PDB file of C-alpha atoms in Angstrom:
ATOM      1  CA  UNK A   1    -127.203 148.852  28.919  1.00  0.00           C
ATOM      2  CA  UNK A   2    -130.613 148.529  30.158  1.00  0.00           C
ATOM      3  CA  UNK A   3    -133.681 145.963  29.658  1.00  0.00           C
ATOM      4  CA  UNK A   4    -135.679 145.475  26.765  1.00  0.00           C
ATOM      5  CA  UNK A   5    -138.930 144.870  27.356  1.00  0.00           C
ATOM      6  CA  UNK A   6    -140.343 143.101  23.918  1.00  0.00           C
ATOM      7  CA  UNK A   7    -144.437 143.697  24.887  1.00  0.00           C
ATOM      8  CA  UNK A   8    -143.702 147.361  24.791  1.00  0.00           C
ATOM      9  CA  UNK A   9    -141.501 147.031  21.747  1.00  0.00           C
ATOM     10  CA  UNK A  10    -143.951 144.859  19.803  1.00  0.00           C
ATOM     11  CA  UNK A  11    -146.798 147.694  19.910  1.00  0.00           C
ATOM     12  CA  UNK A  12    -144.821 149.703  17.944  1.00  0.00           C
ATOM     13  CA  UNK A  13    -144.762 147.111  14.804  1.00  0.00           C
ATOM     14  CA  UNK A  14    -147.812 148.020  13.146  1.00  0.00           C
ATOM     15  CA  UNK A  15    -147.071 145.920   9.732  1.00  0.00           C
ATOM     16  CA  UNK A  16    -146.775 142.166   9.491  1.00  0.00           C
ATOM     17  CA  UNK A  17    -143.550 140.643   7.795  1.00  0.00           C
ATOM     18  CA  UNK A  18    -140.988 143.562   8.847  1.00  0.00           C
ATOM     19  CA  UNK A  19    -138.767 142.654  11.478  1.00  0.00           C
ATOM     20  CA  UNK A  20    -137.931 145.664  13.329  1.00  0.00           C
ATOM     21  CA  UNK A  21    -133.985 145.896  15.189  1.00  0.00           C
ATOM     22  CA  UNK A  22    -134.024 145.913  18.739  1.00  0.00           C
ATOM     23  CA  UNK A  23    -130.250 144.826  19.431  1.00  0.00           C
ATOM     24  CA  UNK A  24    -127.276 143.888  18.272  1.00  0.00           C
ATOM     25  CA  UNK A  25    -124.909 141.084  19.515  1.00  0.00           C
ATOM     26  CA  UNK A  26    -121.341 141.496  17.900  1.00  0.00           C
ATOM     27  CA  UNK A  27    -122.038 140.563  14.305  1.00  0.00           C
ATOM     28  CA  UNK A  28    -125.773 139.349  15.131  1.00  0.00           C
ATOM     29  CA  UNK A  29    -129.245 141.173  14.950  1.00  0.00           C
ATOM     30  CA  UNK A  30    -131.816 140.075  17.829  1.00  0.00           C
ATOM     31  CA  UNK A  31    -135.488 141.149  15.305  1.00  0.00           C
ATOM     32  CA  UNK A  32    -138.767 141.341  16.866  1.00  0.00           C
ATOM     33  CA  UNK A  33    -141.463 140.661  14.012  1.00  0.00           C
ATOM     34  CA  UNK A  34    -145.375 140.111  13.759  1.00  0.00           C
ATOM     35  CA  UNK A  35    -146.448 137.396  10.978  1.00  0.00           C
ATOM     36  CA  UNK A  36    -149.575 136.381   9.916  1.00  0.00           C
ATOM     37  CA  UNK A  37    -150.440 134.294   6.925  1.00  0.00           C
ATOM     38  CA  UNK A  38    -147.702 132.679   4.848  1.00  0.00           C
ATOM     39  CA  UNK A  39    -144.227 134.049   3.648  1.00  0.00           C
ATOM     40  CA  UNK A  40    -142.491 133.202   0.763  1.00  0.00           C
ATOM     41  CA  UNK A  41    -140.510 130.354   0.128  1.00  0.00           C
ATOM     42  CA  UNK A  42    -136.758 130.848   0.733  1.00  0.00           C
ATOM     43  CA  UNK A  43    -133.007 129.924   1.987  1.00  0.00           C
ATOM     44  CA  UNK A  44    -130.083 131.743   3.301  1.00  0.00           C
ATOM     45  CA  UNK A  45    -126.935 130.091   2.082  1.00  0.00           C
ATOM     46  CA  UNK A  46    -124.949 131.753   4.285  1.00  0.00           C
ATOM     47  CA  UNK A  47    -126.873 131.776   7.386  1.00  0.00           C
ATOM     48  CA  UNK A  48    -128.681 130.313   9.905  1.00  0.00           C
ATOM     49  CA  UNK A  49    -131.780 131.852  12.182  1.00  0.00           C
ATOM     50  CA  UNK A  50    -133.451 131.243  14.817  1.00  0.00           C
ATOM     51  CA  UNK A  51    -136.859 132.006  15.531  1.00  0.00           C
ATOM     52  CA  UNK A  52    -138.693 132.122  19.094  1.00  0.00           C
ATOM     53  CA  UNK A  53    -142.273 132.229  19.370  1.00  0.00           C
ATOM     54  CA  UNK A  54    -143.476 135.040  22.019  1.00  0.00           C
ATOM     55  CA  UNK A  55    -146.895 134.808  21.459  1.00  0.00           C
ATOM     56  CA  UNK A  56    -149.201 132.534  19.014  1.00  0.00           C
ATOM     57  CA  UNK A  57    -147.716 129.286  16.871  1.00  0.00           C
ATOM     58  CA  UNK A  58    -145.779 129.413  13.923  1.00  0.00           C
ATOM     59  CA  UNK A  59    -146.006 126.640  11.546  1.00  0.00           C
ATOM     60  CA  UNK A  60    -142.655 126.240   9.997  1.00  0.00           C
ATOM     61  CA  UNK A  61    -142.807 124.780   6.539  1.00  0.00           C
ATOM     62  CA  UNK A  62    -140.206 122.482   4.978  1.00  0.00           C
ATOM     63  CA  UNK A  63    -140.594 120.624   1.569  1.00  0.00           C
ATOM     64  CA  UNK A  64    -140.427 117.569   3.130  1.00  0.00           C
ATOM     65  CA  UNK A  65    -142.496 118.527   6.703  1.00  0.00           C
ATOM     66  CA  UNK A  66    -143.932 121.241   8.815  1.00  0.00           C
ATOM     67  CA  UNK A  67    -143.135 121.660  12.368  1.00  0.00           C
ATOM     68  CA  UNK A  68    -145.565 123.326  14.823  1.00  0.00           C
ATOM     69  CA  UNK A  69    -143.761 125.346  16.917  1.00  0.00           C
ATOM     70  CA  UNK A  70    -145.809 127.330  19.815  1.00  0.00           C
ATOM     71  CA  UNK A  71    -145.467 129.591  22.321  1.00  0.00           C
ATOM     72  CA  UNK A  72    -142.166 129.588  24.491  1.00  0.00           C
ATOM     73  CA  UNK A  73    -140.375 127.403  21.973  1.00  0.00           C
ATOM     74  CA  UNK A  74    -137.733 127.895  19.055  1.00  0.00           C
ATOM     75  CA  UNK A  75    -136.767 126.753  15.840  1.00  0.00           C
ATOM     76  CA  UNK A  76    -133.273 127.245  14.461  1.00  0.00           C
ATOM     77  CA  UNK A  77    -133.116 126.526  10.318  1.00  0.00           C
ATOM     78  CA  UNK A  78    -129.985 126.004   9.318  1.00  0.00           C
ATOM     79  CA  UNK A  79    -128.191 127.834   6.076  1.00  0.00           C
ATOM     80  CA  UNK A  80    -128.951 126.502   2.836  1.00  0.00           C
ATOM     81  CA  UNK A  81    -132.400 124.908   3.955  1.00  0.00           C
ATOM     82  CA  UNK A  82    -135.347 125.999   2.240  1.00  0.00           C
ATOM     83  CA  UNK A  83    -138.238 127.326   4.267  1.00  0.00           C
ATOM     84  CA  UNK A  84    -141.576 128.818   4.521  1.00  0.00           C
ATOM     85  CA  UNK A  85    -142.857 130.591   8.328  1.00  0.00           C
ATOM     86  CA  UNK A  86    -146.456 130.407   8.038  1.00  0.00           C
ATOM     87  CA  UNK A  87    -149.640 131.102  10.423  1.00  0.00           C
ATOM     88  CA  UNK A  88    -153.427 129.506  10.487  1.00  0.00           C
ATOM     89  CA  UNK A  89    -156.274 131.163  10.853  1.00  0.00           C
ATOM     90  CA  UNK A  90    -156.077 134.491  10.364  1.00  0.00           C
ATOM     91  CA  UNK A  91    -153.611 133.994  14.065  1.00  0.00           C
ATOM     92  CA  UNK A  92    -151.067 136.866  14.374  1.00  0.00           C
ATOM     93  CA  UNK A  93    -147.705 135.403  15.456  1.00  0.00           C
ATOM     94  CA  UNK A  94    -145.154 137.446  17.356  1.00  0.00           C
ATOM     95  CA  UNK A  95    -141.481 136.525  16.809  1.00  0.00           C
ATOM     96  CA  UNK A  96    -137.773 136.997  18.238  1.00  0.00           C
ATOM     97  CA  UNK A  97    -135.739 136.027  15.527  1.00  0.00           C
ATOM     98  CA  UNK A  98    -131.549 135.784  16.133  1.00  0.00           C
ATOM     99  CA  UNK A  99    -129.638 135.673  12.681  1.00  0.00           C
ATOM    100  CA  UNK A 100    -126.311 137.419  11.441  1.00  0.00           C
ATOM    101  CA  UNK A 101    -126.578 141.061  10.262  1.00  0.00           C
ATOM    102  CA  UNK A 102    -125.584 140.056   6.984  1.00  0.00           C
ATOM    103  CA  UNK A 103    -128.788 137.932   6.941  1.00  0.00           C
ATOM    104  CA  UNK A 104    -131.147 138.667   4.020  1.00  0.00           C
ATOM    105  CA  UNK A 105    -134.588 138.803   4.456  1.00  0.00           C
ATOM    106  CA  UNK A 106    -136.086 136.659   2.283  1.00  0.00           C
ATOM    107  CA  UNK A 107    -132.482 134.795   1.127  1.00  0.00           C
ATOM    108  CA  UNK A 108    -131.870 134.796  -3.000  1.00  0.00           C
ATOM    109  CA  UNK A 109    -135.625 135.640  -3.032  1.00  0.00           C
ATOM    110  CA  UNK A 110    -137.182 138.555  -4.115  1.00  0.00           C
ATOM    111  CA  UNK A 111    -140.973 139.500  -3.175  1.00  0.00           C
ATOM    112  CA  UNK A 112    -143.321 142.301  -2.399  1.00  0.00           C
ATOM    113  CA  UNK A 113    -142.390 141.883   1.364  1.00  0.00           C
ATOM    114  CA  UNK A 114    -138.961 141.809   0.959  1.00  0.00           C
ATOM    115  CA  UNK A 115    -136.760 144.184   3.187  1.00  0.00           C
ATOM    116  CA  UNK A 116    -133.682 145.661   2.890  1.00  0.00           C
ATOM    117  CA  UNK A 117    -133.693 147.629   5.861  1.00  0.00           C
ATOM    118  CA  UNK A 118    -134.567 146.743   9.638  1.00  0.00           C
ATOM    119  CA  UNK A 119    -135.467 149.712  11.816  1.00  0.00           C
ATOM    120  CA  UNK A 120    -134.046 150.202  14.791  1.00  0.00           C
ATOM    121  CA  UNK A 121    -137.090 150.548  17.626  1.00  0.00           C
TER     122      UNK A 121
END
């Protein structure tokens, strides 16, 4: 056991969209990520997650709303809702997302940016 320190950790993510493992939590991943732009439209059925914002706002996109969320707060989405993490203006977003292992990363979707794999930093 020993402190993570999650500046030091997000230096080494060089490539937006690809959450990187930096614990686990019984059957849970904690992800550190870097976002900029928009993602693709998606769900998990099976899952929730949770997103924190560490630095920058995320714009969370529903079909029905978007929710700002900035700096120092979280979002949880809840399984089976569809959603769409998005940035403005060019603004790199850094993230501390919670979710099961079993999680996928972009839910029944596939895309370009979809990952199968989180490495472990």
């Amino acid at each position: 056991m020993k402190a993570i320190n999650l500046t030091q950790k997000h230096q080494l993510i060089n490539k937006h969209w690809h959450p990187h493992q930096i614990a686990r939590v019984d059957d849970m991943q904690v992800l550190l990520a870097k976002i900029q732009g928009e993602f693709v439209w998606h769900s998990h059925e099976e899952e929730d997650e949770l997103f924190q914002v560490l630095k920058g706002t995320l714009y969370m996109q529903f079909r029905d709303r978007t929710v700002t969320v900035k700096e120092g707060e979280l979002i949880v989405v809840p399984k089976g809702v569809e959603h769409c993490p998005a940035t403005k203006n060019n603004e790199e977003v850094q993230l501390l997302l919670f979710e099961k292992s079993s999680t996928s990363h972009t839910g029944n979707i596939k895309d370009e940016r979809t990952q199968t794999h989180y490495p472990k930093i």
